[in-house]
Short mmCIF file of C-alpha atoms (C1' of nucleotides) in Angstrom, two decimals:
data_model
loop_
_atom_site.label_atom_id
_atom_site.label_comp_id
_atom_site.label_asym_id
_atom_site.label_seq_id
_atom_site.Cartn_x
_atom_site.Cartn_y
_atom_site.Cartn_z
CA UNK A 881 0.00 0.00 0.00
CA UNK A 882 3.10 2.33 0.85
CA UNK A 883 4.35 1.76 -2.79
CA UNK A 884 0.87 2.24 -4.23
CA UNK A 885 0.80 5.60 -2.57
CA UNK A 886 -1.81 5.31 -0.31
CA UNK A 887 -1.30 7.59 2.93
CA UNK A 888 -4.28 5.88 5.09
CA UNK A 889 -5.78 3.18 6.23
CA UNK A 890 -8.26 1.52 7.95
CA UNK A 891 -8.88 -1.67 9.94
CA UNK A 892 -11.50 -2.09 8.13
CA UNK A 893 -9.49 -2.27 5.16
CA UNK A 894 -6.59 -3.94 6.64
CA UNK A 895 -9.14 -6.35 7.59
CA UNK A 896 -10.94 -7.15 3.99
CA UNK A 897 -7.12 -7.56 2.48
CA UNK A 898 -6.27 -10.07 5.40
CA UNK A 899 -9.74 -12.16 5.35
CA UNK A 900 -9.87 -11.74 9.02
CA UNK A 901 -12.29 -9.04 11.18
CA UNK A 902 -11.57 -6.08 11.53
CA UNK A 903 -11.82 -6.12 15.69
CA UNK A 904 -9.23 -8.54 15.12
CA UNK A 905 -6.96 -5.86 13.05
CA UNK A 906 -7.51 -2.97 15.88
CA UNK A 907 -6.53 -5.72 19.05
CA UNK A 908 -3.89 -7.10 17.73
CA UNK A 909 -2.50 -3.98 17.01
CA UNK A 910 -3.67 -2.47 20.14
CA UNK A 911 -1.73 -5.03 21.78
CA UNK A 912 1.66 -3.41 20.64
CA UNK A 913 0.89 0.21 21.78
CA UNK A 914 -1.61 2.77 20.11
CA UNK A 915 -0.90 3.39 16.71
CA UNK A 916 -3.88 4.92 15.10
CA UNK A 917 -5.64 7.46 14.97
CA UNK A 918 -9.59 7.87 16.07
CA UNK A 919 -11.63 9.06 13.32
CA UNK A 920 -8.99 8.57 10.94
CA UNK A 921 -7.41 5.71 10.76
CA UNK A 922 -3.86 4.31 10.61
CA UNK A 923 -0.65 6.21 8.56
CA UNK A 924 0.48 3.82 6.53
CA UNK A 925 4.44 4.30 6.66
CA UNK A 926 4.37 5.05 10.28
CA UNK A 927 2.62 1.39 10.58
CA UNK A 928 5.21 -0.21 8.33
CA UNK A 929 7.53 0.76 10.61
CA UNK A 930 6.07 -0.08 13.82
CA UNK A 931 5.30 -3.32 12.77
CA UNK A 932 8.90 -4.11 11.06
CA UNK A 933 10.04 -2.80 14.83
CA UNK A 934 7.74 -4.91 16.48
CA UNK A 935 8.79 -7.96 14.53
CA UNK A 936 12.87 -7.08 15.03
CA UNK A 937 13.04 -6.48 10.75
CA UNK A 938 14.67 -2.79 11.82
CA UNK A 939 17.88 -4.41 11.59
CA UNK A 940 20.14 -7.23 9.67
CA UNK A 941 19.98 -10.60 10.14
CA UNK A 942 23.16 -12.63 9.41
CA UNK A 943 22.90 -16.04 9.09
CA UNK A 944 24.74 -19.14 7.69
CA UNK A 945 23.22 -22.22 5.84
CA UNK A 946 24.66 -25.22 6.93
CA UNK A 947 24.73 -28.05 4.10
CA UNK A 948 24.70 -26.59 0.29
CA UNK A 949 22.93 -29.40 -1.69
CA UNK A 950 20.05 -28.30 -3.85
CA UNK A 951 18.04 -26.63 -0.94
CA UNK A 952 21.18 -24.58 0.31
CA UNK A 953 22.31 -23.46 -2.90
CA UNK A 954 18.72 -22.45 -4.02
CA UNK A 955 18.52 -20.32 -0.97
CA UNK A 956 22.20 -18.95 -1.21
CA UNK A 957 20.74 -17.60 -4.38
CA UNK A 958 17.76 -16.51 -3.30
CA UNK A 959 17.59 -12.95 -3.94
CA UNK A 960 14.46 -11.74 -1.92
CA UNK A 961 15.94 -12.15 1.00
CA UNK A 962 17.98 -8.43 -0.10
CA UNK A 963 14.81 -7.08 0.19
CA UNK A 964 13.91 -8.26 3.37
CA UNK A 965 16.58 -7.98 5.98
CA UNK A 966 17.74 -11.09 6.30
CA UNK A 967 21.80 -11.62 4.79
CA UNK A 968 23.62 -15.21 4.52
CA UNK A 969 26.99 -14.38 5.29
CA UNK A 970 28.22 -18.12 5.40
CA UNK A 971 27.80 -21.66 3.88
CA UNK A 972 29.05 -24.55 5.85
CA UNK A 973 29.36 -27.83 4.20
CA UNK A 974 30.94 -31.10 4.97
CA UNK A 975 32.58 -31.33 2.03
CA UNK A 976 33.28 -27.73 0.17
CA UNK A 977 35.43 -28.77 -2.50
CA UNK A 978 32.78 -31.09 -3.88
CA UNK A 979 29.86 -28.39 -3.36
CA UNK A 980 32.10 -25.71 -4.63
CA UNK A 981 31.98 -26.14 -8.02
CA UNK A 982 28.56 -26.78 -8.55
CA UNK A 983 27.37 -23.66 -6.34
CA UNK A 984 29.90 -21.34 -7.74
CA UNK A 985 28.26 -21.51 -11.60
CA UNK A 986 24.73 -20.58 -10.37
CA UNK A 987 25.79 -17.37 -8.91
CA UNK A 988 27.48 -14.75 -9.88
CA UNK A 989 30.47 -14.66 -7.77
CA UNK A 990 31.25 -17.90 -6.38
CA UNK A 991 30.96 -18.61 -2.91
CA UNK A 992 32.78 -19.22 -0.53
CA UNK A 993 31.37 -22.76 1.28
CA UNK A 994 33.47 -23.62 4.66
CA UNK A 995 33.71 -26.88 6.20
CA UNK A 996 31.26 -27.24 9.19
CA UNK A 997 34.18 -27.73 11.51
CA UNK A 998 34.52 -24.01 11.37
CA UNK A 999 31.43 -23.42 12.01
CA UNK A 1000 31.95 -22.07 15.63
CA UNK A 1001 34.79 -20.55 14.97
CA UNK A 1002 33.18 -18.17 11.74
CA UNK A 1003 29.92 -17.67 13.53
CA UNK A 1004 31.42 -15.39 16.11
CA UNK A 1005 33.45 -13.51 13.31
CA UNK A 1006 30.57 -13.04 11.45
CA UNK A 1007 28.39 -12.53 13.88
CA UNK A 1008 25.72 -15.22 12.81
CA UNK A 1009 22.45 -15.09 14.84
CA UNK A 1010 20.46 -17.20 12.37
CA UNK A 1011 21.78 -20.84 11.02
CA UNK A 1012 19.67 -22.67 7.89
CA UNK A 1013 19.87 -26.30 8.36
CA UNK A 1014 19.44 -27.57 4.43
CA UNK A 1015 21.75 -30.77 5.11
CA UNK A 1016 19.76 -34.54 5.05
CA UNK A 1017 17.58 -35.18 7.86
CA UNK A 1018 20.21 -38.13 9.15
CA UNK A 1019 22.28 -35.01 10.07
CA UNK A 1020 19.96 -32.78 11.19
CA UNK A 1021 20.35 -33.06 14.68
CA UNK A 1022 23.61 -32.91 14.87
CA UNK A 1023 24.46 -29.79 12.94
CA UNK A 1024 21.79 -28.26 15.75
CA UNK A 1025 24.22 -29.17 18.46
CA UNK A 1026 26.55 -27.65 16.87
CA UNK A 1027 24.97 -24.19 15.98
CA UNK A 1028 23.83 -24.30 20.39
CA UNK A 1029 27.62 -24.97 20.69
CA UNK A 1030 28.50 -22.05 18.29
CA UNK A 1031 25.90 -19.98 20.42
CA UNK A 1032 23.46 -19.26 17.26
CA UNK A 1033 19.91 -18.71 19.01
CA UNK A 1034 18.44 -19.26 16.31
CA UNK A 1035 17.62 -21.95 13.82
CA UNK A 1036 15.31 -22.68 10.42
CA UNK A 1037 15.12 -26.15 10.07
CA UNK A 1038 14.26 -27.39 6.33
CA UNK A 1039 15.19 -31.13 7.14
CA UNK A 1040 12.23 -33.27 7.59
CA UNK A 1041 12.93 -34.28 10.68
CA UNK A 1042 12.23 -33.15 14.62
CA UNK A 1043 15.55 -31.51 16.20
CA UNK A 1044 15.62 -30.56 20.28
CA UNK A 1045 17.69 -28.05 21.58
CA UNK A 1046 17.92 -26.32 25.05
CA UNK A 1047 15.71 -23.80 26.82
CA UNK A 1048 17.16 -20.29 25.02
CA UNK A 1049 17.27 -21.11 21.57
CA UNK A 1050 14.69 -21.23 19.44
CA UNK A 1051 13.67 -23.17 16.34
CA UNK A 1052 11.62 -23.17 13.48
CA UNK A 1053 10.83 -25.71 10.90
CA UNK A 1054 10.02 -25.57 7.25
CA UNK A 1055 8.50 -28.65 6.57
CA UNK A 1056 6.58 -28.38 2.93
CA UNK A 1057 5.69 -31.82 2.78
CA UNK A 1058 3.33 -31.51 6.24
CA UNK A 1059 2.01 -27.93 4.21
CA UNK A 1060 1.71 -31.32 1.31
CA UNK A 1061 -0.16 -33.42 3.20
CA UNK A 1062 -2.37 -30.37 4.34
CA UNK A 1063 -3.21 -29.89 0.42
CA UNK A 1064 -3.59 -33.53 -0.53
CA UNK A 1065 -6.67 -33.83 2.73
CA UNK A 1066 -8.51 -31.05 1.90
CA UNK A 1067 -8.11 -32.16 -2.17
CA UNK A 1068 -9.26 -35.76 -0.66
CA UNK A 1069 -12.07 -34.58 1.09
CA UNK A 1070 -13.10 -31.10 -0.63
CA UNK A 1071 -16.42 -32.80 -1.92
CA UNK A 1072 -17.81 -34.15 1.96
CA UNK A 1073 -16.38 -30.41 2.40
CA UNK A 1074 -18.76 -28.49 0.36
CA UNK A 1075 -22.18 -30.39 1.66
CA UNK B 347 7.80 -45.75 16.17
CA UNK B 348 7.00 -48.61 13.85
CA UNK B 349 10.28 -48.67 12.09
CA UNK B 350 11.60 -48.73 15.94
CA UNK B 351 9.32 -51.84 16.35
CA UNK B 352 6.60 -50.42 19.16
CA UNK B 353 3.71 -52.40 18.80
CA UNK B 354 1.12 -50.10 20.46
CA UNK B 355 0.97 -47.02 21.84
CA UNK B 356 -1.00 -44.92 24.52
CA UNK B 357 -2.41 -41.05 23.69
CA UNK B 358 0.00 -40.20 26.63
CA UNK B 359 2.71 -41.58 24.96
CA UNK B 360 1.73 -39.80 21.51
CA UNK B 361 0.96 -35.99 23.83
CA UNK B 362 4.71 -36.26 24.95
CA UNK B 363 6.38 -36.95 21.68
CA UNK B 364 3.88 -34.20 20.45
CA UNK B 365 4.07 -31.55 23.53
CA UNK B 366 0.47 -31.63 23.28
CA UNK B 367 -1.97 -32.99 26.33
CA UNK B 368 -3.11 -36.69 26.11
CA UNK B 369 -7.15 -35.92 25.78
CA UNK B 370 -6.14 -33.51 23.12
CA UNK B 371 -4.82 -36.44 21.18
CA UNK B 372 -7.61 -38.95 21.83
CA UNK B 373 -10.00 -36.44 21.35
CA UNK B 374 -8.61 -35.22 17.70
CA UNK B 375 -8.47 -39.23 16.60
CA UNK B 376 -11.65 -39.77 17.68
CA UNK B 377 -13.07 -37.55 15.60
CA UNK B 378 -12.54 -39.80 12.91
CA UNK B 379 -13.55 -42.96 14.14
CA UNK B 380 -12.57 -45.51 16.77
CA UNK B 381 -9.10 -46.31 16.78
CA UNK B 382 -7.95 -47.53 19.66
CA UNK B 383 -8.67 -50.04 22.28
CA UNK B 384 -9.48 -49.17 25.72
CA UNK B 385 -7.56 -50.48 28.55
CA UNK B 386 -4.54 -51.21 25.58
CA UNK B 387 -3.66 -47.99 23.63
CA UNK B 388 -3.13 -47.64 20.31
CA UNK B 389 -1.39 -50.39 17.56
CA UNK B 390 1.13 -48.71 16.15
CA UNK B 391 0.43 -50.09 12.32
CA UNK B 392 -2.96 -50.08 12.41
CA UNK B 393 -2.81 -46.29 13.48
CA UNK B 394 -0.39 -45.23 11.13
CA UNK B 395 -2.67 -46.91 8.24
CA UNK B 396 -5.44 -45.36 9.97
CA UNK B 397 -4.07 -41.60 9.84
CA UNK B 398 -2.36 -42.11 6.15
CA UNK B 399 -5.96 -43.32 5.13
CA UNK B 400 -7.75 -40.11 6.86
CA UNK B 401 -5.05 -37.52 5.20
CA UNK B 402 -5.65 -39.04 1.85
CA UNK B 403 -1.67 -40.12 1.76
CA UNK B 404 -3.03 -43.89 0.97
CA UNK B 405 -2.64 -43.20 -2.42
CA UNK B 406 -0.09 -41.16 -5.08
CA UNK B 407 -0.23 -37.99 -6.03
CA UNK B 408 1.05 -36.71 -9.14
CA UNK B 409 2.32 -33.37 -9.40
CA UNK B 410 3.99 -30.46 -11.33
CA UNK B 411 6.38 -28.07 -11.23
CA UNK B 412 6.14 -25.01 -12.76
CA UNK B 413 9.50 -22.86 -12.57
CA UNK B 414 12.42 -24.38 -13.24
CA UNK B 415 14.55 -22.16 -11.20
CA UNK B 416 17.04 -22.73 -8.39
CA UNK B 417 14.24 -23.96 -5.81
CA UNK B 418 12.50 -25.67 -9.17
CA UNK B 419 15.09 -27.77 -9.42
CA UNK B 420 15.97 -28.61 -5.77
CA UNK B 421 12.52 -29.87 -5.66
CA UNK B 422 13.19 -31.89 -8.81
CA UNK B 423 15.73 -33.61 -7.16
CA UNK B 424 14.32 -34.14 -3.32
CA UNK B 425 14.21 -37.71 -2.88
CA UNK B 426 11.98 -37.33 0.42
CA UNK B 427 9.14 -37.63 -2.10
CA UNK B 428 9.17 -40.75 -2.74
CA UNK B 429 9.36 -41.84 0.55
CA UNK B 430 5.67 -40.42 0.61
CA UNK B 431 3.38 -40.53 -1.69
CA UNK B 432 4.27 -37.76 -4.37
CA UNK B 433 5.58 -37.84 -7.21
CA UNK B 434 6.47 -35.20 -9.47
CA UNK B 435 5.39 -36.04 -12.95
CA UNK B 436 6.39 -33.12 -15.23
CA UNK B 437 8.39 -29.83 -14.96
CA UNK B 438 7.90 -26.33 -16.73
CA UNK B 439 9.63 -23.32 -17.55
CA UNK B 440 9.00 -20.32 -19.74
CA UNK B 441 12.32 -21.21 -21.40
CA UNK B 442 13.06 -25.09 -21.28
CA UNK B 443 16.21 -24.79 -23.50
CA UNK B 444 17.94 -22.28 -21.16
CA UNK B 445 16.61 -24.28 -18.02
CA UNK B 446 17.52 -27.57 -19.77
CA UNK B 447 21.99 -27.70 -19.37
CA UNK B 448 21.67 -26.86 -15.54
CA UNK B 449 19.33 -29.48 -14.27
CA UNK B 450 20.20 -32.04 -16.16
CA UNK B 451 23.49 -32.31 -14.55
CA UNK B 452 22.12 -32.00 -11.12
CA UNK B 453 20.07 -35.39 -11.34
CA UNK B 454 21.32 -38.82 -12.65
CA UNK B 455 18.87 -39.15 -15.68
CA UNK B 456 17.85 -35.47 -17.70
CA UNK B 457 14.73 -34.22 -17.05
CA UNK B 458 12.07 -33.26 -19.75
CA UNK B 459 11.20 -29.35 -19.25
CA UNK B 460 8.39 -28.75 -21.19
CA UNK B 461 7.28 -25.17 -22.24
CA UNK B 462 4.34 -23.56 -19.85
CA UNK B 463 2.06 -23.73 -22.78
CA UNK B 464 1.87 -27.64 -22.67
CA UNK B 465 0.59 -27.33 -19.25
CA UNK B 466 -2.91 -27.79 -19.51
CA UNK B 467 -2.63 -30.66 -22.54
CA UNK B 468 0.31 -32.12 -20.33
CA UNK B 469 -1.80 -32.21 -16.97
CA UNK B 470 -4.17 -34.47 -18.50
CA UNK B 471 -2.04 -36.81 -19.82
CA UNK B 472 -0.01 -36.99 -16.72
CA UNK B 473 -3.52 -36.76 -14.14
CA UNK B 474 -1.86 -33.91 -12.43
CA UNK B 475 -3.45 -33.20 -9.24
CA UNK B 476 -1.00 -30.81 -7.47
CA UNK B 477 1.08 -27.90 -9.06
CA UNK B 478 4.04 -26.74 -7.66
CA UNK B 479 4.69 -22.71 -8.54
CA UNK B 480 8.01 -21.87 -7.67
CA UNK B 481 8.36 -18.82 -10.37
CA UNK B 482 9.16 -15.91 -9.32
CA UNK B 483 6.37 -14.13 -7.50
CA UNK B 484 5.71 -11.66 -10.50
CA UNK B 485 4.61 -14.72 -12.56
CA UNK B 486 2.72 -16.38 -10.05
CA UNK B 487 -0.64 -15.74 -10.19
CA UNK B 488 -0.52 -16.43 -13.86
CA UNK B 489 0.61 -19.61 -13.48
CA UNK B 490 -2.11 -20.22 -11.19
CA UNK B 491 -4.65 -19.03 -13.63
CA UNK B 492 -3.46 -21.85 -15.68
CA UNK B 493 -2.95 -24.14 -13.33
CA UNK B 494 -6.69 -23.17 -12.65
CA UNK B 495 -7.44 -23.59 -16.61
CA UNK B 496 -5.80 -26.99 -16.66
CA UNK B 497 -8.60 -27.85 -13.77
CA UNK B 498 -5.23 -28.59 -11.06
CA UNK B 499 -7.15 -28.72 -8.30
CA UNK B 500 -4.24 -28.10 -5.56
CA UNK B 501 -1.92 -25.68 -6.10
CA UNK B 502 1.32 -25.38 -3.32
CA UNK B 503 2.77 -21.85 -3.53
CA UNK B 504 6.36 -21.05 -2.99
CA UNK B 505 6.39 -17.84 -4.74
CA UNK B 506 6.43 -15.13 -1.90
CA UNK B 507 2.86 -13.74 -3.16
CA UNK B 508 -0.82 -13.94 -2.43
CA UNK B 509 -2.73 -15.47 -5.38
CA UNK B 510 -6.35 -16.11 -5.44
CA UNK B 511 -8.27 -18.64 -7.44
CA UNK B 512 -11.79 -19.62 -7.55
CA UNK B 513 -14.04 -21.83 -5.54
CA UNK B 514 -13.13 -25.15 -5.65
CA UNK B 515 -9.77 -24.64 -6.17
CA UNK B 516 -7.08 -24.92 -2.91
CA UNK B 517 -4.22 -23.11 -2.43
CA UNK B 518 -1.49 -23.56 0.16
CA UNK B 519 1.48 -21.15 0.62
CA UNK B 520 5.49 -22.10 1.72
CA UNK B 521 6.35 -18.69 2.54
CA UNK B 522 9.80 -19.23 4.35
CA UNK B 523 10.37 -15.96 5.12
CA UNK B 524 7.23 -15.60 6.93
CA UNK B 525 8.59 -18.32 9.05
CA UNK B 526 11.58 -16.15 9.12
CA UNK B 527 10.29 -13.20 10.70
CA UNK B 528 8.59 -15.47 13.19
CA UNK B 529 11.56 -16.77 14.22
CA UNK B 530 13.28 -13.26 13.97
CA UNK B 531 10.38 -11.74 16.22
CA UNK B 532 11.04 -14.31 19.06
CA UNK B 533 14.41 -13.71 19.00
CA UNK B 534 14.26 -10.35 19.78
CA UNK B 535 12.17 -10.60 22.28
CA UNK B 536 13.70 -13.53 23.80
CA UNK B 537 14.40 -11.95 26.95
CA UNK B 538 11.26 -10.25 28.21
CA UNK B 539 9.51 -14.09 26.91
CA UNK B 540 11.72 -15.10 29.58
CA UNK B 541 10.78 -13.13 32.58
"C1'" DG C 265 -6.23 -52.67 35.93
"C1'" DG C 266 -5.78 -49.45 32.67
"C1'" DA C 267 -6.39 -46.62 28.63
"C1'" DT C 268 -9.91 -45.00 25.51
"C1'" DG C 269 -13.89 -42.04 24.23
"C1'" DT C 270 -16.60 -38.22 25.65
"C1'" DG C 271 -19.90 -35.06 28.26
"C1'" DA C 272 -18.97 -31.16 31.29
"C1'" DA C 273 -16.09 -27.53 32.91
"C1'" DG C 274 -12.78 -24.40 32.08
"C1'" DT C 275 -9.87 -21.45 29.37
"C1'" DC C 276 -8.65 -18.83 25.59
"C1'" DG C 277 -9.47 -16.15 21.58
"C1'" DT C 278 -12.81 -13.66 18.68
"C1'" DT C 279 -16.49 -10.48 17.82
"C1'" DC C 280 -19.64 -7.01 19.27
"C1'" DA C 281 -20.72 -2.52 20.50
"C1'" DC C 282 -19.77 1.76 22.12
"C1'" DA C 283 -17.06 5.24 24.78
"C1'" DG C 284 -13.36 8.21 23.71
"C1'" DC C 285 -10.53 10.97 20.59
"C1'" DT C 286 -9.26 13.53 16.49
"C1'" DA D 539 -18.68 12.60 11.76
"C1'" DG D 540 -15.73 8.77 11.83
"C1'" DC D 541 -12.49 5.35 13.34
"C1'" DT D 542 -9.78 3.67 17.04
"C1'" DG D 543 -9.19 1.26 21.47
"C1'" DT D 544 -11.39 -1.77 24.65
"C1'" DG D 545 -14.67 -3.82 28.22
"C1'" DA D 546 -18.26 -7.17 27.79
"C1'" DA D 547 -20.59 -10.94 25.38
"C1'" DC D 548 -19.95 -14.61 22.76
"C1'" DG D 549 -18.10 -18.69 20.70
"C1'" DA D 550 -14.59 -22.12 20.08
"C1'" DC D 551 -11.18 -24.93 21.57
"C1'" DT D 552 -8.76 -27.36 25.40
"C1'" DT D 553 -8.56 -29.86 29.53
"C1'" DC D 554 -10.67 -32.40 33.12
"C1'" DA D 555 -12.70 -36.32 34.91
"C1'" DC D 556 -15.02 -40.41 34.67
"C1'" DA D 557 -18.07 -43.97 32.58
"C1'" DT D 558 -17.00 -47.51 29.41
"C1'" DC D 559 -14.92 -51.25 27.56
"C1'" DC D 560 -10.84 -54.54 26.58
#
DNA sequence: GGATGTGAAGTCGTTCACAGCT
DNA sequence: AGCTGTGAACGACTTCACATCC
């Protein structure tokens, strides 16, 4: 809405884009702080940026992907993250010189891909906050012990598998085939759906 | 568990594995039916069939890509699919020829990359169900328009995008980065969470 | 005996409706 | 006059607790 121009808007509005109510809209946001205005409505680029605030976009992100098979090397080239503030500033492998050559052809610049060994050791040069675990799900687990042992707090699991780690870091999976399965119920059952 | 060799299994077994509480778990299964056996628990295989059955995963689904790109063609190549019961079927770009060199390498055998406008001839040949869009999110909600025209039912988005279609039509979204600024948002406020 | 399946109770989240501002 | 912010009403989901059945 910022890049259409608009100046203004409403819950209302906010609400009919979202599919949700628009009580819903004026809570949630409520919940933050007050950032409307009564009678009017809410600025549009002063909401922008409370809510990037209020979700900790306002700054970079640097993060590492650990294991650069097809999944890692798709995201290493994955240019919306620019736009978003989000910056991989290392790829771990556990075998670069294999990986390297393959990687360095889809991008521009080739890459630089470490060996996880260093992993510890470049996340606190780098300052790496975020790791991407794109490895097989076999090895999951244990590239998660060793991003809690390199002190990254936080961690984007793609492997299909369930990975533990202790109280203070956080993690969060990306598991499309579960969004799959979601897809292929309501497909099975969209006709007992519609009566 | 069954590869592990449990036999049976109780909901407060299931809740733990799940962080979710036990009635929670016997009350979601029963709404499908009778499952387990009271004073025993749950067997294991018979469950497993039971919830594969219910989420219409008894069966294959055949599905498309459409985008050829760097996530296009990690998907190409993730053997976790045929562990479950996809199966991707056929593959499209706007430009096959250019597309062609670079996956071809990546996976043992080449892959056919058909042009776009084959789609909707292609998806009845092949009884696609499921189409893939990982284009980049300007092209998206044309390809869903044809994935719409070529009567795809299902239709999981990776293009970082809303797209609409019409009734009867389902659409699921993998937006990563969404996931992303979840997992940025609890990071940053990791430390009031804690108090 | 012991775990399921399920009404009843409890909790949480959503929506309504309007007071309060601009 | 109009839209936000919010207590109150409502509705939905979760948990409890126990009758039921193996």
């Amino acid at each position: 809405m910022d890049e259409a121009g608009e100046k203004v808007v409403s819950s209302a509005q906010l609400a009919g884009r979202c599919m949700v109510n628009a009580a819903q809209v004026r809570k949630d946001l409520a919940y933050f702080g007050e950032f409307g205005i009564r009678g009017v409505g809410y600025y549009v680029k002063d909401l922008l940026a409370d809510i990037k605030r209020i979700l900790g976009l306002n700054r970079e992100w640097r993060m590492a992907v650990i294991g650069v098979g097809n999944l890692g090397s798709a995201l290493l080239s994955y240019r919306d993250f620019l736009k978003q503030n989000y910056k991989i500033v290392a790829a771990f492998d556990i075998d670069p010189p294999k990986v390297i050559g393959r990687v360095s052809e889809k991008l521009g610049k080739p890459v630089e891909i470490l060996h996880v060994n260093r992993l510890k050791e470049v996340a606190k040069e780098r300052l790496i906050e975020i790791g991407l675990i794109t490895t097989p799900p076999s090895e999951a687990q244990k590239v998660a012990d060793m991003l809690v042992d390199a002190e990254i707090r936080g961690i984007l699991n793609f492997a299909p598998t369930q990975i533990t780690v202790p109280e203070g870091y956080v993690v969060k999976d990306v598991f499309f085939t579960t969004i799959l399965d979601n897809l292929a119920y309501l497909l099975s059952n969209y006709n007992e759906g519609r009566r």
